[in-house]
Amino acid sequence: MSILIDRETRLLVQGITGREGSFHTTQMVEYGTNVVAGVTPGGRGKTVAGVPVFDTVADAVGETGANASIIYVPARFAPDAVYEAVDAGIPFVVCITEGIPVSDMVPVAAYVKAKGARLLGPNCPGLITPGEAKVGIMPGSIHTPGPVGLVSRSGTLTYEVVDALTRAGLGQSTAVGIGGDPVIGTSFVDALRLFQDDPKTEAIVVIGEIGGSDEEDAARFIAEHVTKPVAGFIAGQTAPPGKRMGHAGAIISGGTGTAAEKIAALEGAGVRVAESPSQVPGLLREAMAG
Amino acid sequence: MSILIDRETRLLVQGITGREGSFHTTQMVEYGTNVVAGVTPGGRGKTVAGVPVFDTVADAVGETGANASIIYVPARFAPDAVYEAVDAGIPFVVCITEGIPVSDMVPVAAYVKAKGARLLGPNCPGLITPGEAKVGIMPGSIHTPGPVGLVSRSGTLTYEVVDALTRAGLGQSTAVGIGGDPVIGTSFVDALRLFQDDPKTEAIVVIGEIGGSDEEDAARFIAEHVTKPVAGFIAGQTAPPGKRMGHAGAIISGGTGTAAEKIAALEGAGVRVAESPSQVPGLLREAMAG
Amino acid sequence: MNVHEYQAAEVLARHGIPVNEGRVATTPDEAEEAARAFGSLVAVKAQVHTGGRGKAGGIALARTPEEAREAATRILGMDIRGHKVGKVFVVPGADIAKEFYLGVVLDRPQRRTLVMASAEGGVDIEEVARERPEKIVRALADPLLGFHAYQARQMAFALGIAPDKVAGFAAIAQRLYETYIAEDATLAEINPLILTGSGEWLALDAKMSFDDNALFRHPDVEALRDPAEENATEVEARRSGISFVKLDGTIGCIVNGAGLAMATMDAVKLHGGEPANFLDVGGGASAEQVAKAFGLVTADPNVRAILINIFGGITRGDVVASGIREALGRVEVKVPIVVRLAGTNAEEGRASLAEAGLTAVDTMDEAAAQVVTAAA
Amino acid sequence: MNVHEYQAAEVLARHGIPVNEGRVATTPDEAEEAARAFGSLVAVKAQVHTGGRGKAGGIALARTPEEAREAATRILGMDIRGHKVGKVFVVPGADIAKEFYLGVVLDRPQRRTLVMASAEGGVDIEEVARERPEKIVRALADPLLGFHAYQARQMAFALGIAPDKVAGFAAIAQRLYETYIAEDATLAEINPLILTGSGEWLALDAKMSFDDNALFRHPDVEALRDPAEENATEVEARRSGISFVKLDGTIGCIVNGAGLAMATMDAVKLHGGEPANFLDVGGGASAEQVAKAFGLVTADPNVRAILINIFGGITRGDVVASGIREALGRVEVKVPIVVRLAGTNAEEGRASLAEAGLTAVDTMDEAAAQVVTAAA
């Protein structure tokens, strides 16, 4: 078991013939992901890594029964791609695209929610259920199946922690990158709820960073609803206020969103928070030992 | 029993201090409607016909527990009034206002529906459950309690039919004016569903007119779901195509929306359609006799 | 409110849609001059607020300025379905490779804006809808978010448009939707929308109607109103807050409420008469409004009798009766009048009217029968 | 992207918000002239991209043009929280009867736009939020429909604004929301929004920030960028697609990925060092990007050692290693470099870097420890 994706996932790739789209489609197919279709307007009849391309999402869903989508289209067109996917009945949409204006994402997030669908991202690395399906841009090779559910706002920092977990013999049920933008579809709390309910996930790792209060919300949720052991790490303890640290959402503004606050909140909820990513596996083992 | 309103209805009047609002509030209170509050921005502390006035709908609902609202504000401000009512948690909103642009009503109708609330109108006379509550601008005196549910797109034509029913000894469970605009909240089908499910309604009268296809939809619904006897009348058999007959929605365009089509559809669904409003009570008695 | 083709084209152009730029001519001289300026084959098109111009001979092709002059001479002044042609639109001929239909309207049952397109352009879309409905591609705009780019593309692919022309079509479809919304239209239509031989998209004909209820926020649209296309009595009625529609019969109708007014016309017809008009005097039926209504109805020389049908509701029948009497004191009416007065205090009202020598009856059917007899 | 007060005021004025119209001065002469033109009491306000101007002495009242000149002389060139004052905004004094706060921001947890207001205007709103949160009135705009008029009125009543001033406040609140949305702002703030003695609403100070991701569709906003307020290295980095933030430490950081870059800074600190910068070189860590990164980092004279931290994922460690070697061939780096390379094919990569004489280690902690030692 796992959350959100597994070997039954029938994946559609939006923007499949683009540079990013075609490269990562090949990578996902090689990993064993069941990529059933791609969409690029005007691309009908082509194939990418053996995957048939369609002009519209409706066509692709009609022909292939795709039930998840990953978006690799440029920021100006990505919101439209989300609407197209959701309107075609796709219940789970992963948006990799970075740089989408917030004012475009506010209605997108509301619409997806109103339709009962789920969005992961944007500006995220996607997610992976090791050994079953990779829906994203992460290196598949560092992951291994196992009992740890991981949720993170960042990309390479996640890989860092996953790598450490794998080396420590702690495989992952699913590793989810929720993205570094101010407005995202799936929050820490959403992912935590899924991990808490997933029988195969025995422990959880939360990787946060400065900006917003999603980690504080996660801490409240953990305190109230999560019975599984949780370890975590918060990046940006040395980040100055008022400066955007790469991710559009990683900014301390008005004195809120600091790493210190987030660490305190998580520790208050019983989460073991590492000083360095390399400590995460050890803390998690401690937590799992009770 | 009845549909939508009864003596338990706690009515709020939006635009209560205006000319129309204050006149009809007095009329409604005199009829015995339980008018609990009114709203006019800046009107706090006033009363109209003994009804306390508030600045905002949220205040009025908080103080009085209003659970239905009627709107008498000018067309430019009416959509905002609907949003205010629905956002304050009022489940049933009646909009009397005439002349609201269609492009304003399209989002209003969608929003009300998404919120699970119900809108009656706009550009409608409201509704009445005789002897219990009058929420509208119809003359209360012509109505009498009884077994006939009536639904209509028009105002005075409805009074005409109600008067005929009352004189014929056929009282009304509830008489509903859905309004003459192209985009309205509650359709014939919505009202028919309520009448069909209302144990006190034994027979139904449908008063339609040219324009749109709401009557055709009603005919389909009647054929499939309505087991109670139905009589009807369609106004506008002599109306020329392409001309708006008073109501913004009463227009035959592109050759569709004619009275002949609507009459044929209703008759096809077993509805007895009168040639003149005065025939309605007789036809209904026939239908009720089986 | 309707506008002429040339005005609709101007509105579309303002919203970034490529239109065939022509010139309006009100005289044969101007038409000739326009054709000369274009220096090519031109079409001379009657500007009237009705369809079927082509079939009525209101559109002509002209190869030379002289031919354009001749065409304009013939078309100007022509009567097309009761509309007199006062202007022609002279447009350069286009190199048509393929014709499409593109339109935006309200879908009433869905309460949403509908974008429609067809690869059968240049012909009557209602005919296509009736006879080959599968040839029409439809997309409902989201009521809160609008018409998405993907929807426009989806339509283009469904129409079989070549991949390299899809973006151009989609942009025009989105702009037409935006025009419809921004201008509070009730119809925005391009028929035909063409692909030229060189692969350009061009709106070759345009039609727009506007929501009367929204004109208050579009003074520029209101300014496009053509008085020559409107019935003077209807315009006057609108100013008085009375809904009036001119018809061809002999029995003038004055009624309170639109539904009842239609039902009254129907009753006249049912009893063998022909209504001369639709007239909704408004809810209150005050003396002032009734007086104005008399003025509007009696302006029609065909009117041989008048039926006043008032259902007294909130306004009591006796008050309505005095209003009618007062109105008759202000306006001289030379044809027979039958008054039907019902509802609250109707009896008192009828008595008062009878006193004043008017025929006042109880039921609509009776009133209709009497007025038809009176007009015969 | 931040703009100056005077620019924010211009943007608000364009959207119909009444602002206090002042003049920008870059010299004492200009300030004097501006004060003379207004012919009244003026405020001379430092234009810098930071708060706390008042406390730092960056705002002065001047009763005469000469006083304005003196104030400008003192303020121009002043350093406020690391920002050098290059311009002052000279504005006429206003007759303040009552001060309010009005702001629009994103509510991240709610994923909606939040409009906030307080009757405690003219003071630090964050302080009000912390200490008297009940003094702040909030309304979330609908994500699809926007900020309704009723919401603006509701806020006004909740603030205790007199009934006859409610419509004016509501109009400004709605316009501020519209400005925020139309201009893709991340902050739109009026503090104070005042009621004058004669009962007029006036925005006395304005602050706006804009969404960097949306600047492509707002060239007019992009044009407001003040190069004097931006770190030259940060600007250069942005042009290269590199995220760079200048800090005060001695250890330059080059990392792939924003989260990992923050974690790397944290590791440096944990091991007793101080990072000189945040730098996200992007996912691929190509030779070209790494070379640019070296250029950015070494431009800082404080940098005494560089930590390169790359997690090889899709891009393999050996490829990253050759990229680093190639970059070092292009850019001369005079300080010690510690490379941490992990992930796919990291071992091969580290071997290749060791061959080139670079210190290449396996873990982030080890690398941080070594670079701190190297910089000591």
PDB file of C-alpha atoms in Angstrom, chain D residues 215-287:
ATOM      1  CA  LEU D 215       5.832  40.650 -13.771  1.00  0.00           C
ATOM      2  CA  PHE D 216       5.893  39.296 -17.330  1.00  0.00           C
ATOM      3  CA  ARG D 217       2.369  40.624 -17.775  1.00  0.00           C
ATOM      4  CA  HIS D 218       2.986  43.963 -16.057  1.00  0.00           C
ATOM      5  CA  PRO D 219       5.750  45.778 -17.912  1.00  0.00           C
ATOM      6  CA  ASP D 220       4.577  49.033 -16.319  1.00  0.00           C
ATOM      7  CA  VAL D 221       5.161  47.579 -12.859  1.00  0.00           C
ATOM      8  CA  GLU D 222       8.510  46.107 -13.894  1.00  0.00           C
ATOM      9  CA  ALA D 223       9.456  49.637 -14.979  1.00  0.00           C
ATOM     10  CA  LEU D 224       9.060  50.816 -11.380  1.00  0.00           C
ATOM     11  CA  ARG D 225      12.014  48.710 -10.285  1.00  0.00           C
ATOM     12  CA  ASP D 226      14.651  50.839  -8.537  1.00  0.00           C
ATOM     13  CA  PRO D 227      18.132  49.441  -9.270  1.00  0.00           C
ATOM     14  CA  ALA D 228      19.541  51.502  -6.386  1.00  0.00           C
ATOM     15  CA  GLU D 229      17.454  49.415  -4.005  1.00  0.00           C
ATOM     16  CA  GLU D 230      18.646  46.094  -5.335  1.00  0.00           C
ATOM     17  CA  ASN D 231      21.832  44.187  -4.725  1.00  0.00           C
ATOM     18  CA  ALA D 232      23.701  44.155  -8.043  1.00  0.00           C
ATOM     19  CA  THR D 233      24.742  40.549  -7.549  1.00  0.00           C
ATOM     20  CA  GLU D 234      21.149  39.497  -6.892  1.00  0.00           C
ATOM     21  CA  VAL D 235      20.033  41.230 -10.081  1.00  0.00           C
ATOM     22  CA  GLU D 236      22.801  39.554 -12.072  1.00  0.00           C
ATOM     23  CA  ALA D 237      21.888  36.178 -10.545  1.00  0.00           C
ATOM     24  CA  ARG D 238      18.223  36.612 -11.475  1.00  0.00           C
ATOM     25  CA  ARG D 239      19.221  37.239 -15.090  1.00  0.00           C
ATOM     26  CA  SER D 240      21.111  33.939 -15.067  1.00  0.00           C
ATOM     27  CA  GLY D 241      18.160  32.054 -13.590  1.00  0.00           C
ATOM     28  CA  ILE D 242      19.977  31.653 -10.284  1.00  0.00           C
ATOM     29  CA  SER D 243      18.333  32.429  -6.947  1.00  0.00           C
ATOM     30  CA  PHE D 244      20.786  34.430  -4.884  1.00  0.00           C
ATOM     31  CA  VAL D 245      20.445  36.291  -1.612  1.00  0.00           C
ATOM     32  CA  LYS D 246      23.366  38.206  -0.159  1.00  0.00           C
ATOM     33  CA  LEU D 247      24.144  37.582   3.537  1.00  0.00           C
ATOM     34  CA  ASP D 248      26.837  38.808   5.898  1.00  0.00           C
ATOM     35  CA  GLY D 249      28.982  35.703   6.513  1.00  0.00           C
ATOM     36  CA  THR D 250      32.213  34.403   5.048  1.00  0.00           C
ATOM     37  CA  ILE D 251      31.280  31.074   3.545  1.00  0.00           C
ATOM     38  CA  GLY D 252      29.982  31.141   0.015  1.00  0.00           C
ATOM     39  CA  CYS D 253      27.371  28.511  -0.782  1.00  0.00           C
ATOM     40  CA  ILE D 254      26.538  26.954  -4.134  1.00  0.00           C
ATOM     41  CA  VAL D 255      23.722  24.439  -3.925  1.00  0.00           C
ATOM     42  CA  ASN D 256      21.192  22.789  -6.240  1.00  0.00           C
ATOM     43  CA  GLY D 257      17.667  23.308  -4.939  1.00  0.00           C
ATOM     44  CA  ALA D 258      16.219  25.978  -2.656  1.00  0.00           C
ATOM     45  CA  GLY D 259      15.423  23.719   0.296  1.00  0.00           C
ATOM     46  CA  LEU D 260      18.837  22.095   0.197  1.00  0.00           C
ATOM     47  CA  ALA D 261      20.444  25.516  -0.116  1.00  0.00           C
ATOM     48  CA  MET D 262      18.725  26.671   3.074  1.00  0.00           C
ATOM     49  CA  ALA D 263      19.684  23.422   4.807  1.00  0.00           C
ATOM     50  CA  THR D 264      23.282  23.964   3.700  1.00  0.00           C
ATOM     51  CA  MET D 265      23.338  27.467   5.211  1.00  0.00           C
ATOM     52  CA  ASP D 266      21.926  25.975   8.381  1.00  0.00           C
ATOM     53  CA  ALA D 267      24.660  23.303   8.416  1.00  0.00           C
ATOM     54  CA  VAL D 268      27.338  25.959   8.033  1.00  0.00           C
ATOM     55  CA  LYS D 269      25.889  27.821  10.993  1.00  0.00           C
ATOM     56  CA  LEU D 270      25.551  24.593  13.001  1.00  0.00           C
ATOM     57  CA  HIS D 271      29.268  24.015  12.539  1.00  0.00           C
ATOM     58  CA  GLY D 272      30.172  27.472  13.710  1.00  0.00           C
ATOM     59  CA  GLY D 273      30.401  29.327  10.411  1.00  0.00           C
ATOM     60  CA  GLU D 274      28.371  32.099   8.829  1.00  0.00           C
ATOM     61  CA  PRO D 275      26.973  31.744   5.295  1.00  0.00           C
ATOM     62  CA  ALA D 276      27.822  34.567   2.889  1.00  0.00           C
ATOM     63  CA  ASN D 277      24.816  33.882   0.708  1.00  0.00           C
ATOM     64  CA  PHE D 278      21.877  31.754  -0.289  1.00  0.00           C
ATOM     65  CA  LEU D 279      22.401  30.375  -3.781  1.00  0.00           C
ATOM     66  CA  ASP D 280      20.239  27.913  -5.688  1.00  0.00           C
ATOM     67  CA  VAL D 281      22.011  27.074  -8.923  1.00  0.00           C
ATOM     68  CA  GLY D 282      18.981  25.183 -10.262  1.00  0.00           C
ATOM     69  CA  GLY D 283      18.266  21.516 -10.726  1.00  0.00           C
ATOM     70  CA  GLY D 284      20.781  20.522 -13.382  1.00  0.00           C
ATOM     71  CA  ALA D 285      23.910  22.176 -11.944  1.00  0.00           C
ATOM     72  CA  SER D 286      25.396  22.505 -15.421  1.00  0.00           C
ATOM     73  CA  ALA D 287      28.980  23.687 -15.957  1.00  0.00           C
TER      74      ALA D 287
END
